[in-house]
XYZ file of C-alpha atoms in Angstrom:
620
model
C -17.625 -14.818 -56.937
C -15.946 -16.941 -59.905
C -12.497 -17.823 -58.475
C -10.008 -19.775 -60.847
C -8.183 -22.675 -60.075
C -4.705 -21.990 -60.503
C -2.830 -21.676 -57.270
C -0.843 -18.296 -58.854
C -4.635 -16.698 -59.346
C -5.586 -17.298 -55.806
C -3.297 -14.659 -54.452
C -5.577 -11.665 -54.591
C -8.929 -13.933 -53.242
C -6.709 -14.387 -50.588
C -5.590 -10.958 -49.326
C -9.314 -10.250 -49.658
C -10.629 -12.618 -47.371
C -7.466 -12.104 -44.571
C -8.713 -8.310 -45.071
C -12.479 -9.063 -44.534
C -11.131 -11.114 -41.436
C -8.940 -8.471 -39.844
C -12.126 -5.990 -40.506
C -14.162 -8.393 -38.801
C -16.360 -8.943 -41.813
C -16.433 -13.001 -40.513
C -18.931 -13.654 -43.043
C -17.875 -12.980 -46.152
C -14.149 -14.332 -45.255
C -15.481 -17.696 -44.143
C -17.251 -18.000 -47.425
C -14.529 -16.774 -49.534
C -12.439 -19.489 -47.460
C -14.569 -22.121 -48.489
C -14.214 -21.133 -51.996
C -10.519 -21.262 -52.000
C -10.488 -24.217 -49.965
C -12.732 -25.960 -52.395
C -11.017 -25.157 -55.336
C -7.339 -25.565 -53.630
C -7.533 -28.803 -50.793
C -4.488 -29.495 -51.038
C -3.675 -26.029 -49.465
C -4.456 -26.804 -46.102
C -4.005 -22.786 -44.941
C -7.946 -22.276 -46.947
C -8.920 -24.951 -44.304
C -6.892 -23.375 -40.952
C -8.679 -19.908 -41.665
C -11.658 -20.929 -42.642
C -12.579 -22.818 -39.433
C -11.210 -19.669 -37.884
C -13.534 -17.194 -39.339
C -16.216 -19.392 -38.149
C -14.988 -19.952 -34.789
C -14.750 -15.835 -34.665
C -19.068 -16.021 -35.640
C -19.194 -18.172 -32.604
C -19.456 -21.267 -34.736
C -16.927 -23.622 -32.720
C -18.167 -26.925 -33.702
C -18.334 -25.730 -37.294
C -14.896 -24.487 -37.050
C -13.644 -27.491 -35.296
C -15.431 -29.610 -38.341
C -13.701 -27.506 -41.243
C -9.899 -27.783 -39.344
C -10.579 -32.150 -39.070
C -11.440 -32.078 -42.838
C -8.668 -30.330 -44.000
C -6.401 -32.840 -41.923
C -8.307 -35.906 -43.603
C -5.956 -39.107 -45.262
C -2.704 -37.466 -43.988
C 0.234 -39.335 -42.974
C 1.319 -39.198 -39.090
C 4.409 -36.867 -40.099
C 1.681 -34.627 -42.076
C -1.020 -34.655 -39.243
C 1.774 -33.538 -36.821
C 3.285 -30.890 -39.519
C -0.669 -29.454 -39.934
C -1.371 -29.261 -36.518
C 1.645 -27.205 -36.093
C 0.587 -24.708 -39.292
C -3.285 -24.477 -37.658
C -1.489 -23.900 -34.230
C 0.551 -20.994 -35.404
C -2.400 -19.433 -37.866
C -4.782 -19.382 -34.041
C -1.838 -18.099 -31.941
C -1.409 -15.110 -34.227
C -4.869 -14.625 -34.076
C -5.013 -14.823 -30.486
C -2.132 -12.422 -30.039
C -3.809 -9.993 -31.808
C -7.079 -10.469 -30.122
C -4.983 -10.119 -26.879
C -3.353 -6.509 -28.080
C -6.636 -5.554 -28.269
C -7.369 -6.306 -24.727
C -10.568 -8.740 -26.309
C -9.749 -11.021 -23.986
C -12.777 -12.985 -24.131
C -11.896 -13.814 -27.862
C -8.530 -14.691 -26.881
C -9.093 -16.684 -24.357
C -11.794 -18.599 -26.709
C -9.281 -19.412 -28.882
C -6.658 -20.527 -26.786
C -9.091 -22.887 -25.840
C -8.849 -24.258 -28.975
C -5.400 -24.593 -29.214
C -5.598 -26.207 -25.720
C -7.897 -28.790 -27.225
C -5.249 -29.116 -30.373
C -2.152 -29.508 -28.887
C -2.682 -30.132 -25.321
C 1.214 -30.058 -24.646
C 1.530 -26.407 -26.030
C 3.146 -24.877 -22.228
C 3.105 -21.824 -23.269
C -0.579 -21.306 -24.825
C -1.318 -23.053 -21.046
C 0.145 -20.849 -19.211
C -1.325 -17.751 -21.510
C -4.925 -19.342 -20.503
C -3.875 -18.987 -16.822
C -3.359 -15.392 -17.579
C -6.129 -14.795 -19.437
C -8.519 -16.099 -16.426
C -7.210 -14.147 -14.265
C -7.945 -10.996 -16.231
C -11.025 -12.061 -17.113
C -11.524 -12.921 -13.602
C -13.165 -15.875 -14.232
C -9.901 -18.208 -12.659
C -10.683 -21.029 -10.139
C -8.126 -23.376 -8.549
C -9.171 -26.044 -10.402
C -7.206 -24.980 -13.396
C -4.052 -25.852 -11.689
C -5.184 -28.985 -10.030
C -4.963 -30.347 -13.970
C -1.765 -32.794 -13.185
C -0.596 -32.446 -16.504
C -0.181 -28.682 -16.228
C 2.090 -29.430 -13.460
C 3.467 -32.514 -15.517
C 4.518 -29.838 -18.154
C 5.861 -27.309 -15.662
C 8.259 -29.925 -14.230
C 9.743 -31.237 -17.266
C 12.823 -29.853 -18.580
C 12.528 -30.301 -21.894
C 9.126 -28.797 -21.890
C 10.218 -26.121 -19.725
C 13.218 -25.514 -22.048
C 10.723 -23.776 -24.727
C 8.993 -21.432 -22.369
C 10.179 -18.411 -21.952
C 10.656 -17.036 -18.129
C 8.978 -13.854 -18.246
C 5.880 -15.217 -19.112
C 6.267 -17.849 -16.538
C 7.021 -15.447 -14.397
C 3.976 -12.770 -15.755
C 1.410 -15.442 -14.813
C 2.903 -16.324 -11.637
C 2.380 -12.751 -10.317
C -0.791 -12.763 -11.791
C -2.062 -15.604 -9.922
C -0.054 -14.559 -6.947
C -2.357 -11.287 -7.412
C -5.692 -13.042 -7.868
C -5.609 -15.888 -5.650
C -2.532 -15.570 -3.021
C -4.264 -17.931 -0.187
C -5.003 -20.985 -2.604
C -2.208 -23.529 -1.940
C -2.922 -24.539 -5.461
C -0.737 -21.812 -6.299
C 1.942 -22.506 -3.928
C 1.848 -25.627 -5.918
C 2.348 -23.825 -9.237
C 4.688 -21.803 -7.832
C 6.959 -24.958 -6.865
C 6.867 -26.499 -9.854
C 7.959 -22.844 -11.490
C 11.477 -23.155 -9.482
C 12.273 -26.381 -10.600
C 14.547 -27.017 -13.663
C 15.192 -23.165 -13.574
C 18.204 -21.777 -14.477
C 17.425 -18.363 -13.290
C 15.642 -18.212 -10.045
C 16.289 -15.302 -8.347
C 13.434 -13.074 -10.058
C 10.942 -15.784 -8.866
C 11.789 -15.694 -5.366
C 11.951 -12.382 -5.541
C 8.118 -12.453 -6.791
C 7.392 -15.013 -3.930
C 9.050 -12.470 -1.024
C 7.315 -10.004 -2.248
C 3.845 -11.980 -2.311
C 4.450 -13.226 0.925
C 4.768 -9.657 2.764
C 1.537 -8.751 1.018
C -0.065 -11.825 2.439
C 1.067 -11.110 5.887
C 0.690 -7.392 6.300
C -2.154 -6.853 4.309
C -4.267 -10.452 4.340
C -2.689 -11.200 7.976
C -1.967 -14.377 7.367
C 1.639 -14.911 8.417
C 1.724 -18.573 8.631
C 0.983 -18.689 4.523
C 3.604 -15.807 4.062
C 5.974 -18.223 6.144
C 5.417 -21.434 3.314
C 5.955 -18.913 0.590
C 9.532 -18.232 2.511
C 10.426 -21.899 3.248
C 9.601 -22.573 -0.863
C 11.891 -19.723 -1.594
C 14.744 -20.808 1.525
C 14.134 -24.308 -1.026
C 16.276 -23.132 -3.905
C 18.549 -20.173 -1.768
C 18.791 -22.187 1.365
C 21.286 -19.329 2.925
C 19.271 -16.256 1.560
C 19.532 -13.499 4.689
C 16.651 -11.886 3.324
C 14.228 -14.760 3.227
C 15.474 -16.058 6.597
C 14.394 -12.734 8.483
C 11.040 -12.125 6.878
C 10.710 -16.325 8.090
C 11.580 -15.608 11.247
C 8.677 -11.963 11.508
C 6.261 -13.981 10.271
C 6.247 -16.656 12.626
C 6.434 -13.901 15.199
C 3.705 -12.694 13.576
C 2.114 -15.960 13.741
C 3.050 -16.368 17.896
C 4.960 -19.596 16.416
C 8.190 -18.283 18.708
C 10.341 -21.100 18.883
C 10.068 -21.394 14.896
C 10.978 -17.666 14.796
C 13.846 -18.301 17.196
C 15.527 -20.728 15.307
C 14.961 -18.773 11.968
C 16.536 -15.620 13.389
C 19.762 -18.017 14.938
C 20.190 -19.293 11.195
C 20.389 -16.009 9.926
C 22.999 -14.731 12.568
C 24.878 -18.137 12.108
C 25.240 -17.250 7.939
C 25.884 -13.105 8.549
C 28.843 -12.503 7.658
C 29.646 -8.830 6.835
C 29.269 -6.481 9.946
C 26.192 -4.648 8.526
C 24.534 -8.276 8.583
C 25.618 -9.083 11.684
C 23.991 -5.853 12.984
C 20.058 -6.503 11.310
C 20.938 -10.225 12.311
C 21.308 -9.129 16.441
C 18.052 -7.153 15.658
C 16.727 -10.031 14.392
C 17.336 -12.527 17.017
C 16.469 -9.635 19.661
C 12.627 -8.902 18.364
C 11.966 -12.754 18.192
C 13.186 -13.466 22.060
C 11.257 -10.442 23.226
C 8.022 -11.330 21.345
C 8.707 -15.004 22.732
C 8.890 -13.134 26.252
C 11.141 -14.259 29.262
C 14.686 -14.563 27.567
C 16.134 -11.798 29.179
C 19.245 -13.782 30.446
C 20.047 -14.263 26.771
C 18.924 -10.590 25.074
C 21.573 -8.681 27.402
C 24.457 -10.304 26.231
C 23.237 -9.871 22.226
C 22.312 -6.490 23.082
C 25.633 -5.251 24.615
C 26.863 -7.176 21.578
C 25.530 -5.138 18.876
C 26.642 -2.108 20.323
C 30.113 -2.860 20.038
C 29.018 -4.189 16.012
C 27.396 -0.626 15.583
C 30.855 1.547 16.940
C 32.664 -1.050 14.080
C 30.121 -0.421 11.133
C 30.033 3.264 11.634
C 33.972 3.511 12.081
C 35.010 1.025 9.282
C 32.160 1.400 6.573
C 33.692 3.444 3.745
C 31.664 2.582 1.098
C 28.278 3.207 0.312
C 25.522 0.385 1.566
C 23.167 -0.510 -1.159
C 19.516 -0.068 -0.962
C 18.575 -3.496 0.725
C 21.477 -3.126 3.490
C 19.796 0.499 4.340
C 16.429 -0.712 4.670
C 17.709 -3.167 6.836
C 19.773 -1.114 8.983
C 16.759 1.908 9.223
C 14.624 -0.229 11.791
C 18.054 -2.655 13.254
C 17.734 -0.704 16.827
C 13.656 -1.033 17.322
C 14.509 -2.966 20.431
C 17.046 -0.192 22.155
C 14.245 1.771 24.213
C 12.729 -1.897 25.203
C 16.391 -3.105 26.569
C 18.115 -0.520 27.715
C 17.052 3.091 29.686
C 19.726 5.382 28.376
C 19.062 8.472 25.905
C 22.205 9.330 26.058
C 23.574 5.473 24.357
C 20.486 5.208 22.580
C 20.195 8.041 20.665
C 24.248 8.139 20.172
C 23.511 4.954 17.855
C 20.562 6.258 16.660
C 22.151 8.773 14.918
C 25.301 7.222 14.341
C 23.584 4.967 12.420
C 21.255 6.420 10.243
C 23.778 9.289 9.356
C 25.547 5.576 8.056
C 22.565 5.409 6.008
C 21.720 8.600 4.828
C 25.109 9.717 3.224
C 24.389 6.039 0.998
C 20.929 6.964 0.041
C 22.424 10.611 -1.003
C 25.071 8.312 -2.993
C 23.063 5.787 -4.553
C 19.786 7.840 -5.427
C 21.913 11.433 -6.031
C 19.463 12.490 -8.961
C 16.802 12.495 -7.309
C 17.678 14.066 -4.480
C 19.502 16.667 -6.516
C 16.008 17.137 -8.296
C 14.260 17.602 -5.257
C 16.667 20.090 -3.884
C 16.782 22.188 -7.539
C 12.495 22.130 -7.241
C 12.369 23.642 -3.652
C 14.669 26.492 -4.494
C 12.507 26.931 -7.668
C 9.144 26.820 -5.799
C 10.533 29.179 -2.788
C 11.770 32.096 -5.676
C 8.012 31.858 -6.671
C 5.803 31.376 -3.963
C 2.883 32.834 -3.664
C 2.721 33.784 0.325
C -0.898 34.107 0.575
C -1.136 30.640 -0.268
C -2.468 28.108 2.486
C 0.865 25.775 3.230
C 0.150 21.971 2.218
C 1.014 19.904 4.971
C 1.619 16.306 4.150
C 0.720 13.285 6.582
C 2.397 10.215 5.780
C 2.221 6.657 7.546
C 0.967 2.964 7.422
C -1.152 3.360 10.731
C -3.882 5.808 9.551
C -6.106 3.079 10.094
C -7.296 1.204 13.455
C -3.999 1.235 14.953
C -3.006 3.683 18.165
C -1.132 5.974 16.144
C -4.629 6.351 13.883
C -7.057 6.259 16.987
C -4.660 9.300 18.682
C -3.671 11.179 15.619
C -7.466 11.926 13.942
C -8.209 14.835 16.154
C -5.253 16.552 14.488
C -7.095 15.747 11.125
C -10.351 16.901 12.756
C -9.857 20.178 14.457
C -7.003 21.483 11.376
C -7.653 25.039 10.321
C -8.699 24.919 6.856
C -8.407 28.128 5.604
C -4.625 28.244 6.613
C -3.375 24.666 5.874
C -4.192 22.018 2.818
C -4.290 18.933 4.061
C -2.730 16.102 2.174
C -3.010 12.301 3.207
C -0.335 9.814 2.437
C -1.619 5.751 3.136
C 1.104 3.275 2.067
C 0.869 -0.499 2.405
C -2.882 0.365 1.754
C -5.247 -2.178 0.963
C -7.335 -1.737 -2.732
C -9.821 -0.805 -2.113
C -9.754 0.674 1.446
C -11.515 -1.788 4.156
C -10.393 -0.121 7.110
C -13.131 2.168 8.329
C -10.530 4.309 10.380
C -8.131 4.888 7.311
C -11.394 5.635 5.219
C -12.677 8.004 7.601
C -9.327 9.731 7.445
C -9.022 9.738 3.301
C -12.679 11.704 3.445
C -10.968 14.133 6.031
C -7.924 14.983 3.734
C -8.040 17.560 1.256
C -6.070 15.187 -0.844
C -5.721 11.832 0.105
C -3.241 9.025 -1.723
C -2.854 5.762 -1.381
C 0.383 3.687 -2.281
C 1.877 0.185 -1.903
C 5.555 -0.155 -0.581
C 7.580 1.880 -3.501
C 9.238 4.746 -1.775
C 10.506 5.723 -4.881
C 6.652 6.355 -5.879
C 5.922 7.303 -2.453
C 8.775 10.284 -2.486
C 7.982 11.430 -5.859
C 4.229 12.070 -5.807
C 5.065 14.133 -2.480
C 7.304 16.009 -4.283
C 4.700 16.735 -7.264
C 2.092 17.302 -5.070
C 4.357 20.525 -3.806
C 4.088 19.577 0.180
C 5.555 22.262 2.373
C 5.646 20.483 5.524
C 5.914 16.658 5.749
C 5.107 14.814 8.668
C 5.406 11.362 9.145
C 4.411 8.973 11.995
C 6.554 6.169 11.225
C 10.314 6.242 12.398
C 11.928 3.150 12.412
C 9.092 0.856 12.227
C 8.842 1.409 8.961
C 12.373 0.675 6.350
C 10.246 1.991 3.456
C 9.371 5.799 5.332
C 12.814 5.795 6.628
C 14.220 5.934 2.892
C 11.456 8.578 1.441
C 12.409 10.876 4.291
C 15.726 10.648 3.554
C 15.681 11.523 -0.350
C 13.691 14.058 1.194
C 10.891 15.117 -0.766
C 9.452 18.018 0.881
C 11.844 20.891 1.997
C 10.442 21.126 5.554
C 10.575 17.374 7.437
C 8.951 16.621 10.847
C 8.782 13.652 12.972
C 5.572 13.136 15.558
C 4.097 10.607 17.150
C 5.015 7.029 16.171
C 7.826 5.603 18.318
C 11.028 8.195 18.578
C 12.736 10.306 16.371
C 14.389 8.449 13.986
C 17.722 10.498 13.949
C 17.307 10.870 10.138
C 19.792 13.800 8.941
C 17.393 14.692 6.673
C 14.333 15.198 8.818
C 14.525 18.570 10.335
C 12.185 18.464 13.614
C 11.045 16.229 16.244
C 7.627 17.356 17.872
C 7.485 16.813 21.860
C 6.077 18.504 24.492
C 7.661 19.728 28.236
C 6.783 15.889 29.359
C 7.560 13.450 26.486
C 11.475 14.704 26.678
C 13.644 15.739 29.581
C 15.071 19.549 29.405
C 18.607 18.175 28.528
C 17.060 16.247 25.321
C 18.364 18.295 23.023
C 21.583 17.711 22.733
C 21.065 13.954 22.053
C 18.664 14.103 18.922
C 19.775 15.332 15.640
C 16.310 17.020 14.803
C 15.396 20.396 16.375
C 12.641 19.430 18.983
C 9.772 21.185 18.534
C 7.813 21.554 21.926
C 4.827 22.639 22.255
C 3.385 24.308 25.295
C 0.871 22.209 26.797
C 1.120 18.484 25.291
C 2.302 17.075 21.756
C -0.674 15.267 21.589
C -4.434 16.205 22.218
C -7.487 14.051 22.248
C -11.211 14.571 22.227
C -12.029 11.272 23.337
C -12.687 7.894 21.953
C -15.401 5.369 21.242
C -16.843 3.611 24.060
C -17.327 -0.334 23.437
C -19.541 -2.510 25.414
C -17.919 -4.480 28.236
C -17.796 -7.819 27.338
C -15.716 -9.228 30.278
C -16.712 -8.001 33.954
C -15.198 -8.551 37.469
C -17.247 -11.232 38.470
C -16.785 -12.951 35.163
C -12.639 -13.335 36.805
C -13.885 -13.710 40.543
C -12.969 -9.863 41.205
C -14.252 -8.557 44.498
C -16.269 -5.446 43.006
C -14.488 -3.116 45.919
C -10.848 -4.225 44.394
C -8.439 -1.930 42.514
C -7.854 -3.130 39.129
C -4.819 -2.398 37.428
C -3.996 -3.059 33.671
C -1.363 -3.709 31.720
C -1.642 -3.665 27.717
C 2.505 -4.340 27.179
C 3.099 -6.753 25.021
C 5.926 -8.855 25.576
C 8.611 -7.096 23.776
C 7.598 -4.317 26.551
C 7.983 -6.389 29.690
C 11.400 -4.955 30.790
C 12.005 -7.050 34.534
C 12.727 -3.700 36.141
C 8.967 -2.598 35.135
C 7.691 -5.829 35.859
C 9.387 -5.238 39.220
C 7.730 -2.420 39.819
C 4.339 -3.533 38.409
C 4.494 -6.456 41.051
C 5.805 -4.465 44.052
C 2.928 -1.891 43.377
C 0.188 -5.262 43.344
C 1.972 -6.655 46.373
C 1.797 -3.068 48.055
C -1.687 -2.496 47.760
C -4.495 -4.660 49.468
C -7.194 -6.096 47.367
C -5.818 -5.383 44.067
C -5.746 -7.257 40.842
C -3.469 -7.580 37.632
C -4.597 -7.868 34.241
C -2.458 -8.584 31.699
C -3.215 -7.963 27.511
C -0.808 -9.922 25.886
C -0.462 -11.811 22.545
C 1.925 -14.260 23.974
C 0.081 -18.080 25.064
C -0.660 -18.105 28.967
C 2.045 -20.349 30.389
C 4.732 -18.493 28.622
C 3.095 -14.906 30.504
C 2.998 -16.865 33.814
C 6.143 -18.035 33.417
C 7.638 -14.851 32.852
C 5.991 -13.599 36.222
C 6.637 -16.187 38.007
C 10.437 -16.753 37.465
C 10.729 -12.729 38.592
C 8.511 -12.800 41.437
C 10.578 -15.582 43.175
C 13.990 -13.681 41.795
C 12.947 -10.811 43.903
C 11.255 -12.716 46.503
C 7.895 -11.224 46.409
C 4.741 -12.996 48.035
C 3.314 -15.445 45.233
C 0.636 -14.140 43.533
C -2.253 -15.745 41.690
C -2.425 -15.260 38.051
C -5.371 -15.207 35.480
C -4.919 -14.533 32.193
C -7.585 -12.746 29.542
C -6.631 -13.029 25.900
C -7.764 -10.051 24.364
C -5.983 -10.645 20.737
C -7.511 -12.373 18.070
């Protein structure tokens, strides 16, 4: 092709060999390229996109030759203006390689541009990304010091913009949350960072996946302390320190967390999740009973105040707090009557806010169910919905299967709900109960999500097996996504307004139950709960292994520390001390001393004979 001179002829060659390029026609563009860089040097864009349709052929030293000749006898001021131009002619291309999800192209030339202008932050931290989607990222890309160099300086930082700081962060955070490589990167993100609140609000969320799904609190508990770093009086961070290194059996660590956070409370709805707080910690230290009672008794009298002064609404993080805040009541205190008075006091607190804050939704749900009722179908089979975080090997999931097992089919629809789910499933208990649904989800921790695919999926009756161990179930039952609502199995009812039953039996409840539980209890005639047996394991620990006599009684005890009430220990001891030849084994997760401590300190309160004590850790 004859191409003239003149730099007002070269307009059309031009948009000829950008269109071969953006067809992908590499080939032709490169040599029409040449030809306008040949006749035109001086325009240094011939040069830029010429090395770039050969890089695109795979041609990267030929590409990096053609960009170095085009930047040949310039001043410093011009070398520094060209690298800039061939810079912005590769990002463009690599943006558009990126919309198209070719992220092997993109990442090639980023590369590039690496290699260009190594102190380009932002084409760095767009390599990150594209490893990690490429899957092809190791922790050696952020061992590079002068990554890190870049990340912590403020005029560098300056240029960057935050959400794609923050977009590779997660990314990595997704990919690689165990590497402390990226704990590293993470650091350096905070620093010189004007707004840091969506970080650490990346970093708490990272760190509950690492410790309820990876079970690794002690790595949850250094994404905290970075976090506690830059919001050193953060309520939030401090409790979730504080589980995690209860988690992690580190009890004086989760002690003092859960004192700073009741120290810094200030409103009365903080004060109650703080006494909560402080409570689980000392009982899954075990043996501070001297100091529980008096918090205890103490946030009662903080509950009559919320529920008696609180006028307003309580946002959404103040209800998921408050939905689990009296866990420890049936551990402390043996009352139904007190209990469940707070119980429901409470979480009618929290129910009228969640009506208040999230009104559309619940307004929707309420406007479907009369919808669906004018038009059911009644020879239908009713879709009953399961929902809960222990479907899995957990006691709730070991007892609950036979329900799954023995449903009738032909009646019911059986729809499975597994939240905080790990992708894919690993647990063979919650897989065997996904093949025994006839639908079977699986979600993270949106209960927004959660609440809304129950509603679409047009469950009749929803059970769940969480109560208050769970803040996130606590707030889908309560937008209420299913018109008929039923509590069973995991810990008590939750005294949610909008759940409408409680199953029990004649034995779980007393005959006077009712009129302490704001559900309808459901009993049912012979027991709430029926099991056809479990999977026998292979003894691993015998009597002679502990120096058992093999005509001695055995007895058991599986509490774990939070359990360990002194008027049941009490009784466990007086029932050892009654009977000749008998032996105590105690499951625990707590270290040794602390359990023989415990014992100890009772038996000689009460003034039982001393007793020797062996102790068989059964927890990993």
């Amino acid at each position: 092709m004859a191409i003239q001179t003149a730099s007002t002829n070269l307009t059309a060659p031009h948009q000829q060999a950008s269109q071969w390029l953006q067809e992908g026609d590499y080939v032709q563009a490169a040599d029409l390229y040449q030809q306008l860089f040949e006749a035109e040097p001086e325009v240094k864009a011939h040069g830029w996109h010429l090395g770039l349709a050969l890089l695109l052929q795979g041609q990267e030293a030929e590409a990096q030759t053609a960009w170095m000749l085009a930047m040949l006898e310039g001043s410093t001021e011009q070398a520094a203006q060209w690298t800039a131009e061939l810079v912005e002619v590769l990002q463009r291309e690599a943006e558009r390689r990126e919309e198209l999800v070719d992220y092997p192209l993109a990442w090639t030339i980023r590369q590039h541009i690496q290699e260009i202008a190594p102190d380009y932050l932002a084409n760095r931290l767009h390599v990150l990304q594209l490893s990690t989607e490429l899957g092809t990222f190791t922790a050696d890309e952020l061992a590079d010091p002068d990554l890190l160099s870049l990340l912590r300086s403020p005029e560098v930082r300056s240029t960057v913009d935050h959400e794609l700081l923050l977009k590779v962060l997660k990314r990595l955070f997704a990919v690689a949350p165990l590497e402390p490589a990226v704990l590293e990167f993470a650091e350096a993100c905070f620093e010189h960072n004007s707004d840091p609140i969506p970080f650490v609000i990346a970093l708490m969320d990272q760190a509950i996946e690492v410790s309820s799904l990876l079970n690794r609190p002690l790595i949850a508990a250094d994404y905290v302390k970075l976090g506690l770093k830059v919001c050193p009086d953060d309520l939030n961070l401090l409790a979730h320190l504080s589980f995690f290194y209860q988690s992690a059996s580190e009890h004086e660590k989760a002690i003092e967390a859960a004192r700073t956070f009741c120290t810094l409370a200030r409103e009365v709805y903080e004060q109650v999740f703080g006494s909560f707080v402080m409570l689980r910690a000392l009982l899954r230290a075990g043996g501070y009973w001297d100091t529980i009672f008096p918090i205890f008794e103490n946030q009662d009298v903080l509950i009559e105040e919320l529920v008696k002064t609180q006028s307003e609404p309580l946002d959404q993080t103040t209800v998921f707090k408050l939905t689990t805040s009296l866990f420890t009541q049936p551990y402390i205190r043996d009352s139904l009557a007190k209990n469940r008075l707070n119980q429901n006091r409470l979480m009618g607190l929290c129910q009228s806010s969640v009506n208040s804050y999230d009104r559309d939704r619940v307004e929707r749900y309420q406007q479907g169910f009369a919808a669906r009722k004018a038009n059911r179908d009644p020879a239908k089979p009713l879709r009953i919905g399961y929902v809960s975080y222990c479907m899995r090997q957990h006691s709730v999931g070991w007892l609950s299967r036979w329900l799954f097992q023995y449903h009738d089919r032909e009646r019911f629809q059986v729809y499975g709900y597994f939240w905080n789910a790990k992708t894919p499933v690993t647990d063979p208990l919650q897989q065997w109960f996904i093949e025994h649904s006839d639908e079977a989800r699986t979600f993270g921790r949106d209960s927004s999500e959660i609440a809304d695919r129950l509603f679409e999926d047009d469950i009749d009756v929803l059970i769940e097996l969480d109560s208050i161990t769970a803040d996130i179930i606590c707030e889908v039952m309560m937008l209420k996504p299913a018109p008929v609502q039923v509590t069973w199995l995991g810990w008590d009812a939750s005294g949610i307004p909008a759940i409408d039953y409680y199953i029990a039996d004649p034995y779980v409840l007393p005959d006077d139950a009712e009129a302490h539980y704001s559900e309808k209890i459901w009993r049912l005639p012979q027991t709430y709960l029926a099991v056809d047996g479990f999977e026998v394991g292979v003894p691993t620990l015998r009597r002679e292994d502990l120096e058992i006599p093999p005509d001695a009684i055995v007895y058991w005890s599986g509490q774990s520390s939070y359990k360990r009430h002194p008027e049941t220990v009490r009784a466990q001891l007086q029932i050892v001390q009654a009977v000749p030849n008998s032996y105590f084994l105690i499951k625990g997760i707590t270290d040794e001393t602390s359990i023989q401590q415990f014992f100890c300190k009772w038996q000689l309160m009460w003034g039982l004979i001393p007793l020797v004590y062996g102790f068989y850790q059964t927890w990993p």
